[in-house]
Short mmCIF file of C-alpha atoms in Angstrom, two decimals:
data_model
loop_
_atom_site.label_atom_id
_atom_site.label_comp_id
_atom_site.label_asym_id
_atom_site.label_seq_id
_atom_site.Cartn_x
_atom_site.Cartn_y
_atom_site.Cartn_z
CA ARG A 1 -43.83 92.46 37.10
CA LYS A 2 -43.97 88.66 37.04
CA GLU A 3 -42.95 87.00 33.78
CA VAL A 4 -46.29 85.18 33.54
CA GLU A 5 -49.15 86.18 35.78
CA GLN A 6 -52.41 84.35 36.44
CA ASP A 7 -55.29 84.69 38.87
CA PRO A 8 -54.75 81.73 41.24
CA GLY A 9 -58.48 81.25 41.86
CA PRO A 10 -60.05 79.01 42.92
CA PHE A 11 -62.86 79.33 40.42
CA ASN A 12 -65.83 77.38 41.75
CA VAL A 13 -68.42 76.93 39.00
CA PRO A 14 -71.47 74.67 38.52
CA GLU A 15 -71.54 72.02 35.84
CA GLY A 16 -72.53 73.50 32.50
CA ALA A 17 -71.16 76.95 33.27
CA THR A 18 -68.81 78.94 31.06
CA VAL A 19 -65.58 80.03 32.72
CA ALA A 20 -62.73 82.20 31.48
CA PHE A 21 -59.13 82.39 32.64
CA ASN A 22 -56.77 85.23 31.88
CA CYS A 23 -53.01 85.49 31.82
CA THR A 24 -50.55 88.30 31.16
CA TYR A 25 -46.90 88.00 30.16
CA SER A 26 -44.07 90.49 30.34
CA ASN A 27 -41.73 89.54 27.48
CA SER A 28 -42.88 91.13 24.23
CA ALA A 29 -40.45 88.88 22.30
CA SER A 30 -42.33 85.72 23.27
CA GLN A 31 -43.47 83.72 20.25
CA SER A 32 -45.25 80.63 21.51
CA PHE A 33 -48.09 80.36 23.97
CA PHE A 34 -49.81 77.40 25.55
CA TRP A 35 -52.34 76.28 28.08
CA TYR A 36 -51.45 73.21 30.13
CA ARG A 37 -53.68 71.32 32.50
CA GLN A 38 -52.37 69.83 35.74
CA ASP A 39 -54.41 67.42 37.83
CA CYS A 40 -53.66 67.11 41.54
CA ARG A 41 -50.28 65.46 42.12
CA LYS A 42 -49.80 64.76 38.41
CA GLU A 43 -47.59 66.15 35.68
CA PRO A 44 -48.76 69.06 33.50
CA LYS A 45 -50.27 68.04 30.18
CA LEU A 46 -50.56 70.17 27.08
CA LEU A 47 -54.15 71.30 26.63
CA MET A 48 -53.72 73.51 23.60
CA SER A 49 -51.42 75.90 21.84
CA VAL A 50 -52.56 79.50 21.44
CA TYR A 51 -52.38 81.04 17.98
CA SER A 52 -52.52 84.68 17.02
CA SER A 53 -55.86 84.29 15.28
CA GLY A 54 -57.40 82.48 18.23
CA ASN A 55 -58.20 78.80 18.16
CA GLU A 56 -60.85 76.41 19.36
CA ASP A 57 -60.77 72.77 20.36
CA GLY A 58 -64.20 71.47 21.24
CA ARG A 59 -65.39 73.28 24.35
CA PHE A 60 -62.09 75.14 24.75
CA THR A 61 -61.23 78.46 23.09
CA ALA A 62 -57.88 80.21 23.41
CA GLN A 63 -57.19 83.81 22.47
CA LEU A 64 -53.99 85.83 22.20
CA ASN A 65 -53.66 89.61 22.26
CA ARG A 66 -50.05 90.48 21.48
CA ALA A 67 -50.53 94.22 21.84
CA SER A 68 -51.76 93.83 25.43
CA GLN A 69 -49.57 90.74 26.10
CA TYR A 70 -52.62 88.88 27.24
CA ILE A 71 -53.82 85.28 26.80
CA SER A 72 -57.19 83.81 27.65
CA LEU A 73 -58.83 80.40 27.90
CA LEU A 74 -62.58 79.94 27.72
CA ILE A 75 -64.23 76.70 28.77
CA ARG A 76 -67.86 76.21 27.77
CA ASP A 77 -70.30 73.70 29.25
CA SER A 78 -67.96 72.83 32.14
CA LYS A 79 -67.72 69.17 33.15
CA LEU A 80 -66.74 67.72 36.50
CA SER A 81 -63.70 66.28 34.73
CA ASP A 82 -62.51 69.79 33.87
CA SER A 83 -61.59 70.33 37.54
CA ALA A 84 -57.83 70.91 37.55
CA THR A 85 -55.21 73.64 37.63
CA TYR A 86 -54.74 75.45 34.32
CA LEU A 87 -51.24 76.74 33.60
CA CYS A 88 -50.51 79.60 31.25
CA VAL A 89 -47.17 79.03 29.50
CA VAL A 90 -45.05 81.35 27.39
CA ASN A 91 -41.77 80.72 25.59
CA TRP A 92 -38.97 83.00 26.59
CA GLY A 93 -36.84 85.05 24.25
CA TYR A 94 -36.30 84.49 20.58
CA GLY A 95 -36.68 80.73 20.40
CA GLY A 96 -33.77 78.76 19.04
CA ALA A 97 -32.21 75.67 20.55
CA THR A 98 -32.87 76.39 24.17
CA ASN A 99 -36.65 76.70 23.96
CA LYS A 100 -37.25 77.80 27.52
CA LEU A 101 -40.83 77.97 28.69
CA ILE A 102 -42.05 80.09 31.58
CA PHE A 103 -45.00 78.68 33.52
CA GLY A 104 -47.57 80.67 35.39
CA THR A 105 -48.46 79.46 38.87
CA GLY A 106 -51.83 78.25 37.60
CA THR A 107 -55.53 78.88 38.09
CA LEU A 108 -57.48 76.29 40.06
CA LEU A 109 -60.86 75.32 38.63
CA ALA A 110 -63.37 73.34 40.69
CA VAL A 111 -66.53 72.31 38.82
CA GLN A 112 -69.36 71.52 41.21
CA PRO A 113 -72.17 69.02 40.54
CA SER B 1 -45.04 57.56 19.53
CA GLN B 2 -42.84 59.23 22.10
CA THR B 3 -42.89 58.37 25.79
CA ILE B 4 -40.97 59.75 28.73
CA HIS B 5 -40.18 57.79 31.87
CA GLN B 6 -39.05 58.91 35.29
CA TRP B 7 -38.06 56.96 38.34
CA PRO B 8 -38.50 56.54 41.13
CA ALA B 9 -42.07 57.80 41.42
CA THR B 10 -41.74 58.58 45.12
CA LEU B 11 -38.69 59.03 47.31
CA VAL B 12 -38.15 59.84 50.99
CA GLN B 13 -34.57 60.76 51.85
CA PRO B 14 -32.87 62.13 54.98
CA VAL B 15 -31.10 65.48 54.97
CA GLY B 16 -27.51 65.10 53.84
CA SER B 17 -28.08 61.98 51.75
CA PRO B 18 -27.30 61.79 48.02
CA LEU B 19 -29.89 61.89 45.26
CA SER B 20 -30.12 60.45 41.78
CA LEU B 21 -33.25 60.83 39.64
CA GLU B 22 -33.41 59.41 36.15
CA CYS B 23 -35.37 60.38 33.07
CA THR B 24 -35.44 58.59 29.72
CA VAL B 25 -37.24 59.40 26.50
CA GLU B 26 -38.29 56.87 23.88
CA GLY B 27 -39.39 57.31 20.30
CA THR B 28 -37.40 60.42 19.43
CA SER B 29 -33.82 61.40 18.78
CA ASN B 30 -31.81 64.43 19.81
CA PRO B 31 -34.47 65.99 22.03
CA ASN B 32 -34.02 69.02 24.24
CA LEU B 33 -34.40 67.84 27.84
CA TYR B 34 -35.42 69.78 30.94
CA TRP B 35 -35.58 69.33 34.71
CA TYR B 36 -38.17 71.30 36.67
CA ARG B 37 -39.09 71.43 40.33
CA GLN B 38 -42.51 72.25 41.68
CA ALA B 39 -42.61 73.01 45.41
CA ALA B 40 -45.90 72.55 47.25
CA GLY B 41 -48.37 75.22 46.11
CA ARG B 42 -45.82 76.84 43.81
CA GLY B 43 -45.21 77.10 40.08
CA LEU B 44 -42.74 75.14 38.00
CA GLN B 45 -39.13 76.25 38.36
CA LEU B 46 -36.72 75.36 35.57
CA LEU B 47 -33.57 73.83 37.06
CA PHE B 48 -31.53 72.57 34.09
CA TYR B 49 -31.83 72.09 30.38
CA SER B 50 -29.77 70.20 27.84
CA VAL B 51 -29.54 70.49 24.07
CA GLY B 52 -27.26 67.47 23.64
CA ILE B 53 -25.06 64.83 25.24
CA GLY B 54 -22.83 66.39 27.88
CA GLN B 55 -24.36 69.86 27.37
CA ILE B 56 -26.02 71.17 30.53
CA SER B 57 -27.22 74.66 31.33
CA SER B 58 -28.14 75.60 34.89
CA GLU B 59 -30.89 78.05 35.60
CA VAL B 60 -30.76 78.24 39.38
CA PRO B 61 -27.60 78.02 41.56
CA GLN B 62 -28.13 75.32 44.16
CA ASN B 63 -26.79 72.02 45.43
CA LEU B 64 -28.23 70.06 42.49
CA SER B 65 -26.48 69.01 39.30
CA ALA B 66 -27.56 67.37 36.06
CA SER B 67 -25.92 65.14 33.51
CA ARG B 68 -26.81 63.78 30.10
CA PRO B 69 -24.69 60.68 29.47
CA GLN B 70 -26.76 59.49 26.51
CA ASP B 71 -28.95 61.20 23.94
CA ARG B 72 -32.23 60.23 25.61
CA GLN B 73 -31.14 60.04 29.24
CA PHE B 74 -31.12 62.90 31.71
CA ILE B 75 -30.06 62.55 35.35
CA LEU B 76 -30.57 64.90 38.28
CA SER B 77 -28.21 64.49 41.24
CA SER B 78 -27.24 65.90 44.56
CA LYS B 79 -24.39 65.02 46.88
CA LYS B 80 -26.17 66.24 50.03
CA LEU B 81 -29.89 66.94 50.15
CA LEU B 82 -31.36 69.90 52.01
CA LEU B 83 -34.86 70.16 53.45
CA SER B 84 -35.60 72.80 50.81
CA ASP B 85 -34.98 70.23 48.06
CA SER B 86 -38.35 68.62 48.77
CA GLY B 87 -40.76 68.91 45.87
CA PHE B 88 -42.14 67.39 42.73
CA TYR B 89 -39.39 66.89 40.14
CA LEU B 90 -40.46 66.82 36.53
CA CYS B 91 -38.50 65.94 33.43
CA ALA B 92 -39.68 67.26 30.08
CA TRP B 93 -38.64 66.95 26.44
CA THR B 94 -39.22 68.83 23.25
CA ALA B 95 -38.30 68.05 19.68
CA ARG B 96 -35.43 70.24 18.50
CA ASP B 97 -37.00 70.90 15.15
CA ARG B 98 -40.48 71.68 16.44
CA VAL B 99 -41.29 75.30 15.70
CA SER B 100 -43.97 75.66 18.33
CA TYR B 101 -41.75 74.54 21.24
CA GLU B 102 -44.30 72.69 23.33
CA GLN B 103 -42.82 70.47 26.02
CA TYR B 104 -44.01 67.08 27.21
CA PHE B 105 -43.61 65.97 30.79
CA GLY B 106 -42.82 62.70 32.47
CA PRO B 107 -44.90 61.46 35.42
CA GLY B 108 -42.55 63.08 37.94
CA THR B 109 -40.77 62.08 41.13
CA ARG B 110 -42.18 63.25 44.45
CA LEU B 111 -39.22 63.83 46.79
CA THR B 112 -39.58 64.37 50.52
CA VAL B 113 -36.44 65.28 52.44
CA THR B 114 -36.79 64.56 56.16
#
């Protein structure tokens, strides 16, 4: 099983649509979870952290299910500017000084006009 | 605020030539620093990380090496490049005392080995 697994897509959706991405992780000891956004030929940028209780930031909602080792990202009212690759990211092990993050290969979102 | 710089932005090098990529962080002290590589159409692969000056941990055995001569400087090197070294090289930092462990990336260096 891959350490972090995502559907690669692409997800082609019209403007205004709601789209959901899922991610599973294999290490039950992981403590921190994130979604990053990566535009074509650019560096990844932190979109949001994922908290156990679920969290929302504007049109974006992240959910964590520790029992199923599953993370999700919901985007409402999609904009053309949301087109990017979304990376699911999980910290590895028990934290501490090394703070290694494992990145999924990403899900490509293309929002169509 | 913190910023992270990488240079050069783009590099084309012949097989067998040396490599030196530099990363510097401003606005923070004692960060953890990381080098990643992203091959075309692939995910991010962690190459090296450093928790302090002179402290380097290697994740993947290969012909690359890393050094941290100063607190906020991280260098990626190779003595002889291979074709398979082509990719997008990203430096990242995180604050040592940050509980949530998020990492912040520099703009990257796109390396093509010919």
